[in-house]
């Protein structure tokens, strides 16, 4: 019987719950972080494909690094294949 009373009390609390406006703002700010992280992941995937294509077209790691604002070695370490990393 106690479980049923607790369940009914929880149901009443749920039905009468009014979120605080600050809770909404906090949820929106966290949702914005989530959207930004998804956008970054998509951009990284696009960049990875572009780097792979540039390498297939004969561009050096140095040239790729210059374009993305890093050294050629850093670009190779981040975007290179296992074979590229072993060539060092």
PDB file of N, CA and C in Angstrom:
ATOM      1  N   UNK A   1       0.819  -1.186   0.000  1.00  0.00           N
ATOM      2  CA  UNK A   1       0.000   0.000   0.000  1.00  0.00           C
ATOM      3  C   UNK A   1       0.871   1.261   0.000  1.00  0.00           C
ATOM      4  N   UNK A   2       1.982   1.198   0.729  1.00  0.00           N
ATOM      5  CA  UNK A   2       2.876   2.343   0.820  1.00  0.00           C
ATOM      6  C   UNK A   2       3.455   2.697  -0.555  1.00  0.00           C
ATOM      7  N   UNK A   3       3.750   1.698  -1.362  1.00  0.00           N
ATOM      8  CA  UNK A   3       4.292   1.930  -2.700  1.00  0.00           C
ATOM      9  C   UNK A   3       3.276   2.665  -3.561  1.00  0.00           C
ATOM     10  N   UNK A   4       2.022   2.276  -3.480  1.00  0.00           N
ATOM     11  CA  UNK A   4       0.966   2.936  -4.261  1.00  0.00           C
ATOM     12  C   UNK A   4       0.824   4.390  -3.832  1.00  0.00           C
ATOM     13  N   UNK A   5       0.885   4.654  -2.535  1.00  0.00           N
ATOM     14  CA  UNK A   5       0.794   6.024  -2.042  1.00  0.00           C
ATOM     15  C   UNK A   5       1.974   6.855  -2.542  1.00  0.00           C
ATOM     16  N   UNK A   6       3.163   6.274  -2.527  1.00  0.00           N
ATOM     17  CA  UNK A   6       4.341   6.981  -3.025  1.00  0.00           C
ATOM     18  C   UNK A   6       4.215   7.256  -4.522  1.00  0.00           C
ATOM     19  N   UNK A   7       3.708   6.288  -5.251  1.00  0.00           N
ATOM     20  CA  UNK A   7       3.528   6.467  -6.690  1.00  0.00           C
ATOM     21  C   UNK A   7       2.523   7.569  -6.973  1.00  0.00           C
ATOM     22  N   UNK A   8       1.436   7.599  -6.225  1.00  0.00           N
ATOM     23  CA  UNK A   8       0.433   8.649  -6.415  1.00  0.00           C
ATOM     24  C   UNK A   8       1.001  10.006  -6.047  1.00  0.00           C
ATOM     25  N   UNK A   9       1.793  10.073  -4.993  1.00  0.00           N
ATOM     26  CA  UNK A   9       2.428  11.332  -4.594  1.00  0.00           C
ATOM     27  C   UNK A   9       3.391  11.809  -5.677  1.00  0.00           C
ATOM     28  N   UNK A  10       4.193  10.895  -6.217  1.00  0.00           N
ATOM     29  CA  UNK A  10       5.113  11.254  -7.300  1.00  0.00           C
ATOM     30  C   UNK A  10       4.357  11.711  -8.547  1.00  0.00           C
ATOM     31  N   UNK A  11       3.259  11.067  -8.852  1.00  0.00           N
ATOM     32  CA  UNK A  11       2.447  11.464 -10.010  1.00  0.00           C
ATOM     33  C   UNK A  11       1.914  12.884  -9.811  1.00  0.00           C
ATOM     34  N   UNK A  12       1.431  13.203  -8.603  1.00  0.00           N
ATOM     35  CA  UNK A  12       0.943  14.553  -8.315  1.00  0.00           C
ATOM     36  C   UNK A  12       2.070  15.580  -8.453  1.00  0.00           C
ATOM     37  N   UNK A  13       3.243  15.244  -7.927  1.00  0.00           N
ATOM     38  CA  UNK A  13       4.385  16.155  -8.037  1.00  0.00           C
ATOM     39  C   UNK A  13       4.754  16.385  -9.499  1.00  0.00           C
ATOM     40  N   UNK A  14       4.745  15.326 -10.272  1.00  0.00           N
ATOM     41  CA  UNK A  14       5.080  15.434 -11.685  1.00  0.00           C
ATOM     42  C   UNK A  14       4.075  16.319 -12.418  1.00  0.00           C
ATOM     43  N   UNK A  15       2.802  16.106 -12.164  1.00  0.00           N
ATOM     44  CA  UNK A  15       1.754  16.856 -12.841  1.00  0.00           C
ATOM     45  C   UNK A  15       1.742  18.332 -12.452  1.00  0.00           C
ATOM     46  N   UNK A  16       2.168  18.647 -11.242  1.00  0.00           N
ATOM     47  CA  UNK A  16       2.126  20.045 -10.797  1.00  0.00           C
ATOM     48  C   UNK A  16       3.478  20.741 -10.927  1.00  0.00           C
ATOM     49  N   UNK A  17       4.469  20.059 -11.452  1.00  0.00           N
ATOM     50  CA  UNK A  17       5.812  20.636 -11.547  1.00  0.00           C
ATOM     51  C   UNK A  17       5.846  21.807 -12.519  1.00  0.00           C
ATOM     52  N   UNK A  18       6.408  22.898 -12.083  1.00  0.00           N
ATOM     53  CA  UNK A  18       6.636  24.070 -12.934  1.00  0.00           C
ATOM     54  C   UNK A  18       8.135  24.351 -12.911  1.00  0.00           C
ATOM     55  N   UNK A  19       8.806  24.167 -14.026  1.00  0.00           N
ATOM     56  CA  UNK A  19      10.252  24.407 -14.018  1.00  0.00           C
ATOM     57  C   UNK A  19      10.557  25.879 -13.774  1.00  0.00           C
ATOM     58  N   UNK A  20      11.640  26.097 -13.103  1.00  0.00           N
ATOM     59  CA  UNK A  20      12.131  27.443 -12.863  1.00  0.00           C
ATOM     60  C   UNK A  20      12.663  28.003 -14.182  1.00  0.00           C
ATOM     61  N   UNK A  21      12.433  29.285 -14.475  1.00  0.00           N
ATOM     62  CA  UNK A  21      12.952  29.851 -15.732  1.00  0.00           C
ATOM     63  C   UNK A  21      14.467  29.676 -15.886  1.00  0.00           C
ATOM     64  N   UNK A  22      15.200  29.689 -14.785  1.00  0.00           N
ATOM     65  CA  UNK A  22      16.650  29.494 -14.894  1.00  0.00           C
ATOM     66  C   UNK A  22      16.989  28.081 -15.360  1.00  0.00           C
ATOM     67  N   UNK A  23      16.118  27.115 -15.037  1.00  0.00           N
ATOM     68  CA  UNK A  23      16.329  25.750 -15.520  1.00  0.00           C
ATOM     69  C   UNK A  23      16.262  25.707 -17.044  1.00  0.00           C
ATOM     70  N   UNK A  24      15.330  26.456 -17.604  1.00  0.00           N
ATOM     71  CA  UNK A  24      15.200  26.494 -19.073  1.00  0.00           C
ATOM     72  C   UNK A  24      16.434  27.111 -19.704  1.00  0.00           C
ATOM     73  N   UNK A  25      16.917  28.208 -19.114  1.00  0.00           N
ATOM     74  CA  UNK A  25      18.113  28.863 -19.653  1.00  0.00           C
ATOM     75  C   UNK A  25      19.310  27.931 -19.573  1.00  0.00           C
ATOM     76  N   UNK A  26      19.429  27.223 -18.482  1.00  0.00           N
ATOM     77  CA  UNK A  26      20.538  26.276 -18.335  1.00  0.00           C
ATOM     78  C   UNK A  26      20.433  25.160 -19.361  1.00  0.00           C
ATOM     79  N   UNK A  27      19.233  24.658 -19.587  1.00  0.00           N
ATOM     80  CA  UNK A  27      19.046  23.593 -20.580  1.00  0.00           C
ATOM     81  C   UNK A  27      19.368  24.104 -21.978  1.00  0.00           C
ATOM     82  N   UNK A  28      18.952  25.342 -22.283  1.00  0.00           N
ATOM     83  CA  UNK A  28      19.251  25.907 -23.606  1.00  0.00           C
ATOM     84  C   UNK A  28      20.755  26.072 -23.803  1.00  0.00           C
ATOM     85  N   UNK A  29      21.454  26.503 -22.762  1.00  0.00           N
ATOM     86  CA  UNK A  29      22.897  26.696 -22.917  1.00  0.00           C
ATOM     87  C   UNK A  29      23.604  25.357 -23.123  1.00  0.00           C
ATOM     88  N   UNK A  30      23.160  24.326 -22.444  1.00  0.00           N
ATOM     89  CA  UNK A  30      23.754  23.009 -22.637  1.00  0.00           C
ATOM     90  C   UNK A  30      23.397  22.450 -24.013  1.00  0.00           C
ATOM     91  N   UNK A  31      22.191  22.710 -24.482  1.00  0.00           N
ATOM     92  CA  UNK A  31      21.791  22.282 -25.826  1.00  0.00           C
ATOM     93  C   UNK A  31      22.646  22.986 -26.874  1.00  0.00           C
ATOM     94  N   UNK A  32      22.997  24.247 -26.625  1.00  0.00           N
ATOM     95  CA  UNK A  32      23.865  24.981 -27.557  1.00  0.00           C
ATOM     96  C   UNK A  32      25.249  24.345 -27.619  1.00  0.00           C
ATOM     97  N   UNK A  33      25.750  23.901 -26.484  1.00  0.00           N
ATOM     98  CA  UNK A  33      27.043  23.201 -26.465  1.00  0.00           C
ATOM     99  C   UNK A  33      26.945  21.919 -27.281  1.00  0.00           C
ATOM    100  N   UNK A  34      25.843  21.196 -27.118  1.00  0.00           N
ATOM    101  CA  UNK A  34      25.636  19.957 -27.870  1.00  0.00           C
ATOM    102  C   UNK A  34      25.608  20.235 -29.377  1.00  0.00           C
ATOM    103  N   UNK A  35      24.866  21.263 -29.789  1.00  0.00           N
ATOM    104  CA  UNK A  35      24.803  21.591 -31.223  1.00  0.00           C
ATOM    105  C   UNK A  35      26.173  21.989 -31.757  1.00  0.00           C
ATOM    106  N   UNK A  36      26.935  22.748 -30.973  1.00  0.00           N
ATOM    107  CA  UNK A  36      28.274  23.163 -31.406  1.00  0.00           C
ATOM    108  C   UNK A  36      29.196  21.952 -31.536  1.00  0.00           C
ATOM    109  N   UNK A  37      29.089  21.010 -30.608  1.00  0.00           N
ATOM    110  CA  UNK A  37      29.922  19.803 -30.677  1.00  0.00           C
ATOM    111  C   UNK A  37      29.572  18.983 -31.918  1.00  0.00           C
ATOM    112  N   UNK A  38      28.288  18.892 -32.241  1.00  0.00           N
ATOM    113  CA  UNK A  38      27.885  18.172 -33.459  1.00  0.00           C
ATOM    114  C   UNK A  38      28.414  18.873 -34.701  1.00  0.00           C
ATOM    115  N   UNK A  39      28.333  20.199 -34.717  1.00  0.00           N
ATOM    116  CA  UNK A  39      28.841  20.955 -35.864  1.00  0.00           C
ATOM    117  C   UNK A  39      30.343  20.762 -36.019  1.00  0.00           C
ATOM    118  N   UNK A  40      31.054  20.763 -34.879  1.00  0.00           N
ATOM    119  CA  UNK A  40      32.502  20.548 -34.931  1.00  0.00           C
ATOM    120  C   UNK A  40      32.817  19.155 -35.471  1.00  0.00           C
ATOM    121  N   UNK A  41      32.073  18.147 -35.037  1.00  0.00           N
ATOM    122  CA  UNK A  41      32.303  16.778 -35.515  1.00  0.00           C
ATOM    123  C   UNK A  41      32.066  16.688 -37.021  1.00  0.00           C
ATOM    124  N   UNK A  42      31.010  17.343 -37.490  1.00  0.00           N
ATOM    125  CA  UNK A  42      30.738  17.339 -38.935  1.00  0.00           C
ATOM    126  C   UNK A  42      31.844  18.058 -39.693  1.00  0.00           C
ATOM    127  N   UNK A  43      32.313  19.191 -39.151  1.00  0.00           N
ATOM    128  CA  UNK A  43      33.391  19.939 -39.800  1.00  0.00           C
ATOM    129  C   UNK A  43      34.680  19.115 -39.830  1.00  0.00           C
ATOM    130  N   UNK A  44      34.972  18.429 -38.740  1.00  0.00           N
ATOM    131  CA  UNK A  44      36.167  17.571 -38.701  1.00  0.00           C
ATOM    132  C   UNK A  44      36.076  16.449 -39.733  1.00  0.00           C
ATOM    133  N   UNK A  45      34.897  15.864 -39.886  1.00  0.00           N
ATOM    134  CA  UNK A  45      34.725  14.806 -40.881  1.00  0.00           C
ATOM    135  C   UNK A  45      34.929  15.359 -42.290  1.00  0.00           C
ATOM    136  N   UNK A  46      34.397  16.553 -42.539  1.00  0.00           N
ATOM    137  CA  UNK A  46      34.577  17.197 -43.844  1.00  0.00           C
ATOM    138  C   UNK A  46      36.049  17.505 -44.089  1.00  0.00           C
ATOM    139  N   UNK A  47      36.732  18.025 -43.067  1.00  0.00           N
ATOM    140  CA  UNK A  47      38.157  18.333 -43.193  1.00  0.00           C
ATOM    141  C   UNK A  47      38.968  17.063 -43.427  1.00  0.00           C
ATOM    142  N   UNK A  48      38.637  15.990 -42.726  1.00  0.00           N
ATOM    143  CA  UNK A  48      39.349  14.728 -42.911  1.00  0.00           C
ATOM    144  C   UNK A  48      39.232  14.253 -44.354  1.00  0.00           C
ATOM    145  N   UNK A  49      38.014  14.315 -44.898  1.00  0.00           N
ATOM    146  CA  UNK A  49      37.815  13.902 -46.303  1.00  0.00           C
ATOM    147  C   UNK A  49      38.598  14.806 -47.254  1.00  0.00           C
ATOM    148  N   UNK A  50      38.618  16.107 -46.971  1.00  0.00           N
ATOM    149  CA  UNK A  50      39.343  17.045 -47.830  1.00  0.00           C
ATOM    150  C   UNK A  50      40.845  16.781 -47.776  1.00  0.00           C
ATOM    151  N   UNK A  51      41.370  16.513 -46.594  1.00  0.00           N
ATOM    152  CA  UNK A  51      42.794  16.210 -46.453  1.00  0.00           C
ATOM    153  C   UNK A  51      43.126  14.908 -47.190  1.00  0.00           C
ATOM    154  N   UNK A  52      42.288  13.909 -47.035  1.00  0.00           N
ATOM    155  CA  UNK A  52      42.501  12.633 -47.732  1.00  0.00           C
ATOM    156  C   UNK A  52      42.528  12.854 -49.241  1.00  0.00           C
ATOM    157  N   UNK A  53      41.612  13.672 -49.732  1.00  0.00           N
ATOM    158  CA  UNK A  53      41.561  13.987 -51.161  1.00  0.00           C
ATOM    159  C   UNK A  53      42.805  14.765 -51.597  1.00  0.00           C
ATOM    160  N   UNK A  54      43.237  15.723 -50.782  1.00  0.00           N
ATOM    161  CA  UNK A  54      44.435  16.500 -51.116  1.00  0.00           C
ATOM    162  C   UNK A  54      45.660  15.597 -51.181  1.00  0.00           C
ATOM    163  N   UNK A  55      45.770  14.664 -50.247  1.00  0.00           N
ATOM    164  CA  UNK A  55      46.894  13.731 -50.280  1.00  0.00           C
ATOM    165  C   UNK A  55      46.818  12.854 -51.527  1.00  0.00           C
ATOM    166  N   UNK A  56      45.616  12.398 -51.877  1.00  0.00           N
ATOM    167  CA  UNK A  56      45.449  11.563 -53.073  1.00  0.00           C
ATOM    168  C   UNK A  56      45.825  12.329 -54.335  1.00  0.00           C
ATOM    169  N   UNK A  57      45.694  13.653 -54.273  1.00  0.00           N
ATOM    170  CA  UNK A  57      46.055  14.490 -55.420  1.00  0.00           C
ATOM    171  C   UNK A  57      47.501  14.966 -55.352  1.00  0.00           C
ATOM    172  N   UNK A  58      48.284  14.391 -54.453  1.00  0.00           N
ATOM    173  CA  UNK A  58      49.720  14.637 -54.427  1.00  0.00           C
ATOM    174  C   UNK A  58      50.196  15.798 -53.577  1.00  0.00           C
ATOM    175  N   UNK A  59      49.333  16.406 -52.801  1.00  0.00           N
ATOM    176  CA  UNK A  59      49.774  17.521 -51.962  1.00  0.00           C
ATOM    177  C   UNK A  59      50.551  17.015 -50.757  1.00  0.00           C
ATOM    178  N   UNK A  60      51.578  17.773 -50.394  1.00  0.00           N
ATOM    179  CA  UNK A  60      52.427  17.384 -49.270  1.00  0.00           C
ATOM    180  C   UNK A  60      51.755  17.694 -47.935  1.00  0.00           C
ATOM    181  N   UNK A  61      52.248  17.028 -46.900  1.00  0.00           N
ATOM    182  CA  UNK A  61      51.742  17.321 -45.556  1.00  0.00           C
ATOM    183  C   UNK A  61      52.084  18.754 -45.168  1.00  0.00           C
ATOM    184  N   UNK A  62      53.205  19.230 -45.639  1.00  0.00           N
ATOM    185  CA  UNK A  62      53.596  20.612 -45.350  1.00  0.00           C
ATOM    186  C   UNK A  62      52.581  21.599 -45.925  1.00  0.00           C
ATOM    187  N   UNK A  63      52.178  21.375 -47.174  1.00  0.00           N
ATOM    188  CA  UNK A  63      51.193  22.256 -47.809  1.00  0.00           C
ATOM    189  C   UNK A  63      49.843  22.167 -47.094  1.00  0.00           C
ATOM    190  N   UNK A  64      49.452  20.966 -46.740  1.00  0.00           N
ATOM    191  CA  UNK A  64      48.171  20.781 -46.040  1.00  0.00           C
ATOM    192  C   UNK A  64      48.229  21.456 -44.677  1.00  0.00           C
ATOM    193  N   UNK A  65      49.330  21.263 -43.967  1.00  0.00           N
ATOM    194  CA  UNK A  65      49.484  21.894 -42.664  1.00  0.00           C
ATOM    195  C   UNK A  65      49.403  23.402 -42.757  1.00  0.00           C
ATOM    196  N   UNK A  66      50.022  23.964 -43.777  1.00  0.00           N
ATOM    197  CA  UNK A  66      49.979  25.421 -43.965  1.00  0.00           C
ATOM    198  C   UNK A  66      48.548  25.901 -44.150  1.00  0.00           C
ATOM    199  N   UNK A  67      47.787  25.189 -44.942  1.00  0.00           N
ATOM    200  CA  UNK A  67      46.403  25.586 -45.220  1.00  0.00           C
ATOM    201  C   UNK A  67      45.527  25.497 -43.975  1.00  0.00           C
ATOM    202  N   UNK A  68      45.761  24.494 -43.126  1.00  0.00           N
ATOM    203  CA  UNK A  68      44.904  24.358 -41.947  1.00  0.00           C
ATOM    204  C   UNK A  68      45.492  25.032 -40.715  1.00  0.00           C
ATOM    205  N   UNK A  69      46.637  25.687 -40.878  1.00  0.00           N
ATOM    206  CA  UNK A  69      47.197  26.474 -39.785  1.00  0.00           C
ATOM    207  C   UNK A  69      48.007  25.690 -38.776  1.00  0.00           C
ATOM    208  N   UNK A  70      48.686  24.662 -39.249  1.00  0.00           N
ATOM    209  CA  UNK A  70      49.524  23.859 -38.358  1.00  0.00           C
ATOM    210  C   UNK A  70      50.754  23.415 -39.135  1.00  0.00           C
ATOM    211  N   UNK A  71      51.617  22.685 -38.493  1.00  0.00           N
ATOM    212  CA  UNK A  71      52.775  22.152 -39.210  1.00  0.00           C
ATOM    213  C   UNK A  71      52.339  20.951 -40.041  1.00  0.00           C
ATOM    214  N   UNK A  72      53.165  20.617 -41.016  1.00  0.00           N
ATOM    215  CA  UNK A  72      52.888  19.430 -41.809  1.00  0.00           C
ATOM    216  C   UNK A  72      52.912  18.174 -40.958  1.00  0.00           C
ATOM    217  N   UNK A  73      53.836  18.118 -39.991  1.00  0.00           N
ATOM    218  CA  UNK A  73      53.931  16.958 -39.118  1.00  0.00           C
ATOM    219  C   UNK A  73      52.676  16.804 -38.262  1.00  0.00           C
ATOM    220  N   UNK A  74      52.169  17.923 -37.733  1.00  0.00           N
ATOM    221  CA  UNK A  74      50.947  17.864 -36.918  1.00  0.00           C
ATOM    222  C   UNK A  74      49.762  17.428 -37.776  1.00  0.00           C
ATOM    223  N   UNK A  75      49.702  17.916 -39.013  1.00  0.00           N
ATOM    224  CA  UNK A  75      48.619  17.510 -39.918  1.00  0.00           C
ATOM    225  C   UNK A  75      48.713  16.019 -40.218  1.00  0.00           C
ATOM    226  N   UNK A  76      49.935  15.534 -40.457  1.00  0.00           N
ATOM    227  CA  UNK A  76      50.133  14.113 -40.756  1.00  0.00           C
ATOM    228  C   UNK A  76      49.730  13.250 -39.561  1.00  0.00           C
ATOM    229  N   UNK A  77      50.106  13.696 -38.358  1.00  0.00           N
ATOM    230  CA  UNK A  77      49.762  12.927 -37.164  1.00  0.00           C
ATOM    231  C   UNK A  77      48.253  12.869 -36.942  1.00  0.00           C
ATOM    232  N   UNK A  78      47.589  13.973 -37.222  1.00  0.00           N
ATOM    233  CA  UNK A  78      46.151  14.016 -36.967  1.00  0.00           C
ATOM    234  C   UNK A  78      45.331  13.354 -38.074  1.00  0.00           C
ATOM    235  N   UNK A  79      45.710  13.587 -39.323  1.00  0.00           N
ATOM    236  CA  UNK A  79      44.875  13.143 -40.445  1.00  0.00           C
ATOM    237  C   UNK A  79      45.479  12.029 -41.284  1.00  0.00           C
ATOM    238  N   UNK A  80      46.723  11.670 -41.015  1.00  0.00           N
ATOM    239  CA  UNK A  80      47.383  10.661 -41.831  1.00  0.00           C
ATOM    240  C   UNK A  80      46.907   9.261 -41.518  1.00  0.00           C
ATOM    241  N   UNK A  81      47.137   8.389 -42.469  1.00  0.00           N
ATOM    242  CA  UNK A  81      46.795   6.982 -42.277  1.00  0.00           C
ATOM    243  C   UNK A  81      47.862   6.323 -41.399  1.00  0.00           C
ATOM    244  N   UNK A  82      47.645   5.113 -41.005  1.00  0.00           N
ATOM    245  CA  UNK A  82      48.617   4.366 -40.215  1.00  0.00           C
ATOM    246  C   UNK A  82      49.934   4.253 -40.972  1.00  0.00           C
ATOM    247  N   UNK A  83      49.871   4.079 -42.287  1.00  0.00           N
ATOM    248  CA  UNK A  83      51.086   3.992 -43.089  1.00  0.00           C
ATOM    249  C   UNK A  83      51.862   5.304 -43.053  1.00  0.00           C
ATOM    250  N   UNK A  84      51.157   6.435 -43.162  1.00  0.00           N
ATOM    251  CA  UNK A  84      51.823   7.743 -43.113  1.00  0.00           C
ATOM    252  C   UNK A  84      52.509   7.933 -41.765  1.00  0.00           C
ATOM    253  N   UNK A  85      51.866   7.518 -40.691  1.00  0.00           N
ATOM    254  CA  UNK A  85      52.445   7.701 -39.359  1.00  0.00           C
ATOM    255  C   UNK A  85      53.679   6.814 -39.175  1.00  0.00           C
ATOM    256  N   UNK A  86      53.713   5.652 -39.812  1.00  0.00           N
ATOM    257  CA  UNK A  86      54.853   4.754 -39.670  1.00  0.00           C
ATOM    258  C   UNK A  86      56.039   5.198 -40.507  1.00  0.00           C
ATOM    259  N   UNK A  87      55.838   5.999 -41.522  1.00  0.00           N
ATOM    260  CA  UNK A  87      56.912   6.439 -42.412  1.00  0.00           C
ATOM    261  C   UNK A  87      57.880   7.395 -41.734  1.00  0.00           C
ATOM    262  N   UNK A  88      57.491   7.980 -40.640  1.00  0.00           N
ATOM    263  CA  UNK A  88      58.331   8.987 -39.990  1.00  0.00           C
ATOM    264  C   UNK A  88      59.654   8.472 -39.610  1.00  0.00           C
TER     265      UNK A  88
END
